[in-house]
Amino acid sequence: MTSETHIESFADIGGFDIKKVAVIGAGVMGAGIAAHAANAGVEVLLLDIVPEGTANRNAIAEKAVEKLLKADPAAFMSKRAAKLVTAGNIEDNLADLATCDWIVEAVIERLDIKQTLYAKIEGARRPGSAVSSNTSTIPLADLTAGLPESFRRDFLITHFFNPPRYMRLLEIVAGADTAPATVEAVARFADVKLGKTVVTCKDTPGFIANRLGTYWLQLAVGEAFRLGLKVEEADAVMGRPFGFPKTGVFGLIDLVGLDLMPHVQGSLKRALPPSDPFHATLRDEPLISKMIETGYTGRKGKGGFYRLNRENGGKAKEAIDLSTGAYRPQEKARVPELEDGGGKDIFALLEAPGTAGRYARSVMAKTLAYAARLVPEAADDIVAIDDAMRLGYNWKFGPFELIDKIGAARLAGLLAADGEEVPALLALAADKPFYRVENGKRQYLALNGSYRDVVRPDGVLLLADIKLKSQPLLKNGSAALWDIGDGVVCLEFTSKSNSLDEGIITLLGKALKLVKEKYKALVIYNEGSNFSVGANLGLALFACNIGAFGEVEKLVATGQKTYQDMKYAPFPVVAAPSGLALGGGCEILLHASAVQAHAESYIGLVECGVGVLPAWGGCTAMLERWATDPKFPKGPMPAPSKVFETVSTATVAKSAAEAKELKFLRESDGITMNRDRLLADAKAKALALVEGYAPPKPVEFFLPGPTGKVAMDMAVAGFAKRGMATKHDTVVSGVLAEVLTGGKADHIEPVPAAKLLELERDGFMKLIRTEATLDRIEHILETGRPLRN
C-alpha cells in the first residue's frame, strides 16, 4: 500500500476515521496546525474568538488564513490546500464541532481559559471524537481536573513544534483515563497523514524536547556570559562539533525569539521540584531583559544576538557584545580547539584546557547527564529522548548517541571530576554502549541493563536498517545498489550532497543491466538530507579550466543514454526523492516510470541559473509532459512556451504537491507525508507496476522552429530592458529557446525526441565553454549563491 493510497482511503484506524479536523485558536501555532492538516487533504475548521469592534465575526481566523498564504517558508504545500480550511468563530460555529473527528485546542496558555473552552467543546462535540491540547507547559492532569469522564476518555496532549509543517516531532501525552483507541487513532493519523514522528511522553513538565532543550539553551547562554565568550565563539562550539544546527545556541534563540524563552523558563521553574538541576541553570542576565524590553527579540524583532544593520542603505552583519551590550561587526569565530580538525573528537574537545574546551564541558557534560535523568521520569526509554531532540531541535545525534561517541564511562569520569552527580542510567551503562548492532538489528540499552531491539512502526522501511544485515550488490565511490527484498533493488547515491558524477551514472547503467537479468524493479532512493543537488559543478569547472571539454561532452552523452535506458527499461523504475531534487536529480524523476515523493521534496531544473541548460533530457521530458496533457492547449507554441517559462527562470517547486502543478511530477505519482515511510511506499509502488509493465513509446513533437524562438527572444529582451535579466541570461535563454522550439524545425514536420536531445547536448556544450558560465559556477561553489550580474 502506498502513501497515496493511505491519503485517499485512511479508514478504521484505532476505532474511528479522522476525516475532518477542528483547530480552536488561530494564533501562530493554531493556524500552522490547521494549514498542515489541510496539507494532509482533510477538511479543517479554524475557529477563534469574535473580535470587538468589527462587523466580520470571523475576522481573526480569516486573517490567519491570509497570513498563512503569504508565509515564507510556506505553511501550505499548495494553495489548493488552503481551500480546505473554513474560518469561523467559537460563538457562531461551535455546533460545527459535531462534524469533526479530532478537535485541537491551541489557545493561550491559561488553565482557566482552557477549561472554560473544554466545557463548551464537551457540549458541542460528537461523542467519541478526539480532543487534544497543543500545550507545552500545563500538565494533562491539571487540564482535565473536574471534567467528566466522557471528556477525559477522549482527551490527550498533542504538542506540535513550530512551524508545524516542517518540524517532524509530535509529542503525545495520554492521561490515565484516555482511551487507547483514541491515542492510536490520533497517533496513526499524525504519523501517516501529517508525516510526524510520534514520541510518547509522560505527563511531566515540558515533556521531553522542551525540558531538555531549554536546559541546554539556558546553560549554554549562562556559561557563555560566565566564561566571557563571544557569541560567535559560543555558537561555533555549540554547533557542528556536536552535530547541532550551524546556528548554534544564540542563533537558534534569535530564530525562535528571545521573548519566548522567559515564558518557557517560568513554566518549568514553577512546575519542577526544587531538587531538579534545571533550577541551577537560571541566571538573571540584565542584557537579555533589556533586549526584550527594547524590541530586540531576534529575527522577528529589530535583531537579537545577531542583527542586520541597514543604516545608510547597508546590510552590515553585526553581533552583540555580551559584556557591553553594544553591537559590533560580526566576526568569524577563532577557536583554536576547533581548528585543524580539533572539533571532530568531541571527547578531546571536552577535555581541552582552553576556554572553548571548558565551555563545551560545562554545557554538554551537564546536558547529557540531565538527559540521562529523564529516563524513566519523562520517557520510558532512551530512544524517545533521542528522537525528541533530533526532531524537535534538529540535533544530528540524540543525547545518548552523543554519549556513545564520548563513552559513558568517560563522561561519568568528567562529571565526577567536576563534582557533579553521575546519573544512575549513566552508571548502569558503564563501559557498555547505549546502542549496539546485534544479529543485524539495532538495539538500545534498557533500564534493567539488557538490550532491546529498536522497533520500527508498521510500514516503515529504512535503508539504514537494511545495511546492518547485508552487503551491497554493486558499489563504487559515489553510489551503491542494495537488495531490499521481493525482487526489488535500491540505488543509493553516496557522493557529497548526492551530487551526480560519472560514478553515479556508471552504477545506474550497471544497475539497469542487473535488474533486467535478475530482479523485478528498481527504486532510486537515499536517506541523505537531499535526493540530489544536481551535477557535480566542481568537477565540471575543473574539467573546463584544464580544457577537457571532451570529457564533459562524454559525460553529457553518457548521462543522456543512461537516462534514456532508464526511461525505456522493460521493468519499472521508481524514484523516491526527499529534500532537494535539482538539475540532474530532477531529470532522474522525469525519466523514471513513476515517482513516490516525500511531501517535502523541492524539485526543479535550475541549470539556467548556473548559466547552462538541462542536458540529460530534462527539456525534452518537460516538453513531453506539457504537450501530451489533454487539458493543456494544443498547437506548436503552448508547450514550448510553458517549459521555457519554467526552465529559464530556474523555477523550483516548494513541495511535492506544487511539483505536480509544474509537471515535475505526474498526477499519478504518489506523495508520502512521513519521510520514514518513503522507501516502503516506493517499493510498494514499484511492485504494483511490475505485472504487465510496458515501457513508454518514444514521442514526436510538432514545434514552431525559428518563428517561435523569435517570440521567446523578444520576451527576454523586454525583461533585460527592465533590468530583470542579465546579458548572460539573455544568451542562455536564447540557447534554451532554440532547443525548445526545435532548432530549424517546421511546425508541420514532426521532431523526434532524439533530435531534441542532440540540441540539448549542443546547447549545453556551447554555454559551458563561455567565460560567463564558468564565472557563475565558480561563484556558486564559493558562496553557495547564484551570481546575478
PDB file of C-alpha atoms in Angstrom, residues 124-287:
ATOM      1  CA  ALA A 124     -20.905  20.563  21.191  1.00  0.00           C
ATOM      2  CA  ARG A 125     -18.702  17.691  20.019  1.00  0.00           C
ATOM      3  CA  ARG A 126     -19.748  14.272  18.826  1.00  0.00           C
ATOM      4  CA  PRO A 127     -19.223  11.578  21.499  1.00  0.00           C
ATOM      5  CA  GLY A 128     -16.038   9.641  20.802  1.00  0.00           C
ATOM      6  CA  SER A 129     -14.311  12.407  18.841  1.00  0.00           C
ATOM      7  CA  ALA A 130     -10.733  13.093  19.928  1.00  0.00           C
ATOM      8  CA  VAL A 131      -9.880  16.317  21.753  1.00  0.00           C
ATOM      9  CA  SER A 132      -6.298  17.424  22.325  1.00  0.00           C
ATOM     10  CA  SER A 133      -4.346  20.399  23.587  1.00  0.00           C
ATOM     11  CA  ASN A 134      -1.207  21.781  21.990  1.00  0.00           C
ATOM     12  CA  THR A 135       0.046  22.931  25.380  1.00  0.00           C
ATOM     13  CA  SER A 136       3.738  22.636  26.151  1.00  0.00           C
ATOM     14  CA  THR A 137       3.572  23.817  29.760  1.00  0.00           C
ATOM     15  CA  ILE A 138       0.393  22.648  31.531  1.00  0.00           C
ATOM     16  CA  PRO A 139       0.153  19.052  32.816  1.00  0.00           C
ATOM     17  CA  LEU A 140      -2.664  16.936  31.408  1.00  0.00           C
ATOM     18  CA  ALA A 141      -3.915  16.101  34.880  1.00  0.00           C
ATOM     19  CA  ASP A 142      -4.488  19.819  35.517  1.00  0.00           C
ATOM     20  CA  LEU A 143      -6.172  20.351  32.154  1.00  0.00           C
ATOM     21  CA  THR A 144      -8.779  17.654  32.773  1.00  0.00           C
ATOM     22  CA  ALA A 145      -9.329  18.177  36.512  1.00  0.00           C
ATOM     23  CA  GLY A 146     -13.046  18.364  37.278  1.00  0.00           C
ATOM     24  CA  LEU A 147     -14.112  17.483  33.747  1.00  0.00           C
ATOM     25  CA  PRO A 148     -16.429  14.499  33.093  1.00  0.00           C
ATOM     26  CA  GLU A 149     -15.109  11.018  32.423  1.00  0.00           C
ATOM     27  CA  SER A 150     -16.553  11.141  28.893  1.00  0.00           C
ATOM     28  CA  PHE A 151     -14.233  14.063  28.121  1.00  0.00           C
ATOM     29  CA  ARG A 152     -11.168  12.615  29.868  1.00  0.00           C
ATOM     30  CA  ARG A 153     -11.559   9.365  27.897  1.00  0.00           C
ATOM     31  CA  ASP A 154     -11.139  11.211  24.583  1.00  0.00           C
ATOM     32  CA  PHE A 155      -8.578  13.782  25.710  1.00  0.00           C
ATOM     33  CA  LEU A 156      -4.804  13.865  25.196  1.00  0.00           C
ATOM     34  CA  ILE A 157      -1.983  16.329  24.598  1.00  0.00           C
ATOM     35  CA  THR A 158      -0.562  16.666  21.095  1.00  0.00           C
ATOM     36  CA  HIS A 159       2.421  19.010  21.290  1.00  0.00           C
ATOM     37  CA  PHE A 160       3.410  20.251  17.820  1.00  0.00           C
ATOM     38  CA  PHE A 161       6.640  22.117  17.130  1.00  0.00           C
ATOM     39  CA  ASN A 162       6.852  25.340  15.157  1.00  0.00           C
ATOM     40  CA  PRO A 163       6.463  25.529  12.209  1.00  0.00           C
ATOM     41  CA  PRO A 164       4.050  22.572  12.204  1.00  0.00           C
ATOM     42  CA  ARG A 165       4.542  21.780   8.519  1.00  0.00           C
ATOM     43  CA  TYR A 166       8.297  21.379   8.730  1.00  0.00           C
ATOM     44  CA  MET A 167       9.046  20.117  12.252  1.00  0.00           C
ATOM     45  CA  ARG A 168       8.655  16.347  12.282  1.00  0.00           C
ATOM     46  CA  LEU A 169       8.309  15.827  16.027  1.00  0.00           C
ATOM     47  CA  LEU A 170       4.913  15.387  17.689  1.00  0.00           C
ATOM     48  CA  GLU A 171       4.925  14.699  21.421  1.00  0.00           C
ATOM     49  CA  ILE A 172       1.834  12.855  22.643  1.00  0.00           C
ATOM     50  CA  VAL A 173       0.794  12.593  26.281  1.00  0.00           C
ATOM     51  CA  ALA A 174      -2.127  10.379  27.312  1.00  0.00           C
ATOM     52  CA  GLY A 175      -3.892  10.566  30.651  1.00  0.00           C
ATOM     53  CA  ALA A 176      -4.793   7.723  32.974  1.00  0.00           C
ATOM     54  CA  ASP A 177      -8.345   7.775  31.598  1.00  0.00           C
ATOM     55  CA  THR A 178      -7.527   8.314  27.900  1.00  0.00           C
ATOM     56  CA  ALA A 179      -8.894   5.510  25.728  1.00  0.00           C
ATOM     57  CA  PRO A 180      -6.071   3.624  23.958  1.00  0.00           C
ATOM     58  CA  ALA A 181      -8.126   3.615  20.748  1.00  0.00           C
ATOM     59  CA  THR A 182      -8.202   7.415  20.769  1.00  0.00           C
ATOM     60  CA  VAL A 183      -4.451   7.638  21.251  1.00  0.00           C
ATOM     61  CA  GLU A 184      -3.875   5.097  18.488  1.00  0.00           C
ATOM     62  CA  ALA A 185      -6.166   6.888  16.039  1.00  0.00           C
ATOM     63  CA  VAL A 186      -4.564  10.302  16.578  1.00  0.00           C
ATOM     64  CA  ALA A 187      -1.024   8.903  16.580  1.00  0.00           C
ATOM     65  CA  ARG A 188      -1.615   6.938  13.382  1.00  0.00           C
ATOM     66  CA  PHE A 189      -3.190   9.940  11.669  1.00  0.00           C
ATOM     67  CA  ALA A 190      -0.295  12.150  12.759  1.00  0.00           C
ATOM     68  CA  ASP A 191       2.219   9.574  11.529  1.00  0.00           C
ATOM     69  CA  VAL A 192       0.748   8.641   8.143  1.00  0.00           C
ATOM     70  CA  LYS A 193      -1.118  11.762   7.107  1.00  0.00           C
ATOM     71  CA  LEU A 194       0.759  14.552   8.889  1.00  0.00           C
ATOM     72  CA  GLY A 195       4.174  12.942   8.485  1.00  0.00           C
ATOM     73  CA  LYS A 196       5.104  13.178  12.150  1.00  0.00           C
ATOM     74  CA  THR A 197       7.369  11.000  14.219  1.00  0.00           C
ATOM     75  CA  VAL A 198       5.241  10.443  17.286  1.00  0.00           C
ATOM     76  CA  VAL A 199       7.095  10.328  20.597  1.00  0.00           C
ATOM     77  CA  THR A 200       5.094   9.180  23.603  1.00  0.00           C
ATOM     78  CA  CYS A 201       5.887  11.260  26.686  1.00  0.00           C
ATOM     79  CA  LYS A 202       4.897  11.096  30.305  1.00  0.00           C
ATOM     80  CA  ASP A 203       2.832  13.831  31.917  1.00  0.00           C
ATOM     81  CA  THR A 204       5.821  15.752  33.270  1.00  0.00           C
ATOM     82  CA  PRO A 205       6.732  19.453  32.923  1.00  0.00           C
ATOM     83  CA  GLY A 206       7.960  20.390  29.465  1.00  0.00           C
ATOM     84  CA  PHE A 207       7.590  16.763  28.324  1.00  0.00           C
ATOM     85  CA  ILE A 208      10.895  15.799  26.636  1.00  0.00           C
ATOM     86  CA  ALA A 209      12.216  18.154  23.969  1.00  0.00           C
ATOM     87  CA  ASN A 210      11.442  21.499  25.564  1.00  0.00           C
ATOM     88  CA  ARG A 211      12.543  20.392  29.005  1.00  0.00           C
ATOM     89  CA  LEU A 212      15.920  19.150  27.835  1.00  0.00           C
ATOM     90  CA  GLY A 213      16.239  21.770  25.090  1.00  0.00           C
ATOM     91  CA  THR A 214      15.527  24.644  27.445  1.00  0.00           C
ATOM     92  CA  TYR A 215      18.014  23.265  29.980  1.00  0.00           C
ATOM     93  CA  TRP A 216      20.671  23.079  27.237  1.00  0.00           C
ATOM     94  CA  LEU A 217      19.997  26.584  25.904  1.00  0.00           C
ATOM     95  CA  GLN A 218      19.914  28.213  29.341  1.00  0.00           C
ATOM     96  CA  LEU A 219      23.110  26.507  30.367  1.00  0.00           C
ATOM     97  CA  ALA A 220      24.842  27.405  27.099  1.00  0.00           C
ATOM     98  CA  VAL A 221      23.843  31.079  27.320  1.00  0.00           C
ATOM     99  CA  GLY A 222      24.734  31.382  31.007  1.00  0.00           C
ATOM    100  CA  GLU A 223      28.135  29.722  30.587  1.00  0.00           C
ATOM    101  CA  ALA A 224      28.970  31.971  27.629  1.00  0.00           C
ATOM    102  CA  PHE A 225      28.371  35.006  29.840  1.00  0.00           C
ATOM    103  CA  ARG A 226      30.316  33.472  32.735  1.00  0.00           C
ATOM    104  CA  LEU A 227      33.341  32.478  30.649  1.00  0.00           C
ATOM    105  CA  GLY A 228      33.423  35.690  28.610  1.00  0.00           C
ATOM    106  CA  LEU A 229      32.912  34.101  25.180  1.00  0.00           C
ATOM    107  CA  LYS A 230      31.815  35.990  22.119  1.00  0.00           C
ATOM    108  CA  VAL A 231      28.507  34.827  20.683  1.00  0.00           C
ATOM    109  CA  GLU A 232      30.295  33.665  17.508  1.00  0.00           C
ATOM    110  CA  GLU A 233      32.694  31.551  19.587  1.00  0.00           C
ATOM    111  CA  ALA A 234      29.893  30.007  21.636  1.00  0.00           C
ATOM    112  CA  ASP A 235      27.924  29.166  18.508  1.00  0.00           C
ATOM    113  CA  ALA A 236      30.972  27.624  16.849  1.00  0.00           C
ATOM    114  CA  VAL A 237      31.418  25.275  19.822  1.00  0.00           C
ATOM    115  CA  MET A 238      27.690  24.560  20.327  1.00  0.00           C
ATOM    116  CA  GLY A 239      27.187  23.850  16.646  1.00  0.00           C
ATOM    117  CA  ARG A 240      28.754  21.467  14.197  1.00  0.00           C
ATOM    118  CA  PRO A 241      31.209  19.730  16.581  1.00  0.00           C
ATOM    119  CA  PHE A 242      28.232  18.142  18.356  1.00  0.00           C
ATOM    120  CA  GLY A 243      26.023  17.826  15.280  1.00  0.00           C
ATOM    121  CA  PHE A 244      23.827  20.760  16.294  1.00  0.00           C
ATOM    122  CA  PRO A 245      22.444  23.209  13.699  1.00  0.00           C
ATOM    123  CA  LYS A 246      25.052  25.695  12.499  1.00  0.00           C
ATOM    124  CA  THR A 247      23.035  28.493  14.125  1.00  0.00           C
ATOM    125  CA  GLY A 248      24.458  27.391  17.466  1.00  0.00           C
ATOM    126  CA  VAL A 249      22.597  28.482  20.590  1.00  0.00           C
ATOM    127  CA  PHE A 250      22.478  32.251  20.164  1.00  0.00           C
ATOM    128  CA  GLY A 251      21.455  31.979  16.527  1.00  0.00           C
ATOM    129  CA  LEU A 252      18.773  29.457  17.494  1.00  0.00           C
ATOM    130  CA  ILE A 253      17.348  31.739  20.187  1.00  0.00           C
ATOM    131  CA  ASP A 254      17.255  34.574  17.637  1.00  0.00           C
ATOM    132  CA  LEU A 255      15.285  32.273  15.365  1.00  0.00           C
ATOM    133  CA  VAL A 256      12.645  31.223  17.916  1.00  0.00           C
ATOM    134  CA  GLY A 257      12.526  34.603  19.688  1.00  0.00           C
ATOM    135  CA  LEU A 258      14.157  35.849  22.875  1.00  0.00           C
ATOM    136  CA  ASP A 259      10.758  36.776  24.285  1.00  0.00           C
ATOM    137  CA  LEU A 260       9.597  33.155  24.174  1.00  0.00           C
ATOM    138  CA  MET A 261      12.367  31.905  26.441  1.00  0.00           C
ATOM    139  CA  PRO A 262      11.201  33.581  29.710  1.00  0.00           C
ATOM    140  CA  HIS A 263       7.736  32.037  29.307  1.00  0.00           C
ATOM    141  CA  VAL A 264       9.106  28.517  28.896  1.00  0.00           C
ATOM    142  CA  GLN A 265      11.634  29.043  31.681  1.00  0.00           C
ATOM    143  CA  GLY A 266       8.956  30.407  34.005  1.00  0.00           C
ATOM    144  CA  SER A 267       6.590  27.488  33.470  1.00  0.00           C
ATOM    145  CA  LEU A 268       9.349  24.944  34.081  1.00  0.00           C
ATOM    146  CA  LYS A 269      10.583  26.856  37.118  1.00  0.00           C
ATOM    147  CA  ARG A 270       7.110  26.720  38.660  1.00  0.00           C
ATOM    148  CA  ALA A 271       6.460  23.092  37.758  1.00  0.00           C
ATOM    149  CA  LEU A 272       9.751  21.359  38.527  1.00  0.00           C
ATOM    150  CA  PRO A 273      10.696  20.423  42.111  1.00  0.00           C
ATOM    151  CA  PRO A 274      13.447  22.462  43.795  1.00  0.00           C
ATOM    152  CA  SER A 275      15.792  19.474  43.619  1.00  0.00           C
ATOM    153  CA  ASP A 276      15.749  19.426  39.809  1.00  0.00           C
ATOM    154  CA  PRO A 277      19.084  20.533  38.242  1.00  0.00           C
ATOM    155  CA  PHE A 278      17.078  22.802  35.928  1.00  0.00           C
ATOM    156  CA  HIS A 279      16.949  25.494  38.623  1.00  0.00           C
ATOM    157  CA  ALA A 280      20.738  25.776  38.704  1.00  0.00           C
ATOM    158  CA  THR A 281      20.722  26.988  35.097  1.00  0.00           C
ATOM    159  CA  LEU A 282      18.533  30.010  35.845  1.00  0.00           C
ATOM    160  CA  ARG A 283      20.548  33.225  35.739  1.00  0.00           C
ATOM    161  CA  ASP A 284      19.314  36.777  35.681  1.00  0.00           C
ATOM    162  CA  GLU A 285      21.022  38.382  32.680  1.00  0.00           C
ATOM    163  CA  PRO A 286      20.120  42.096  32.606  1.00  0.00           C
ATOM    164  CA  LEU A 287      21.296  42.389  28.999  1.00  0.00           C
TER     165      LEU A 287
END
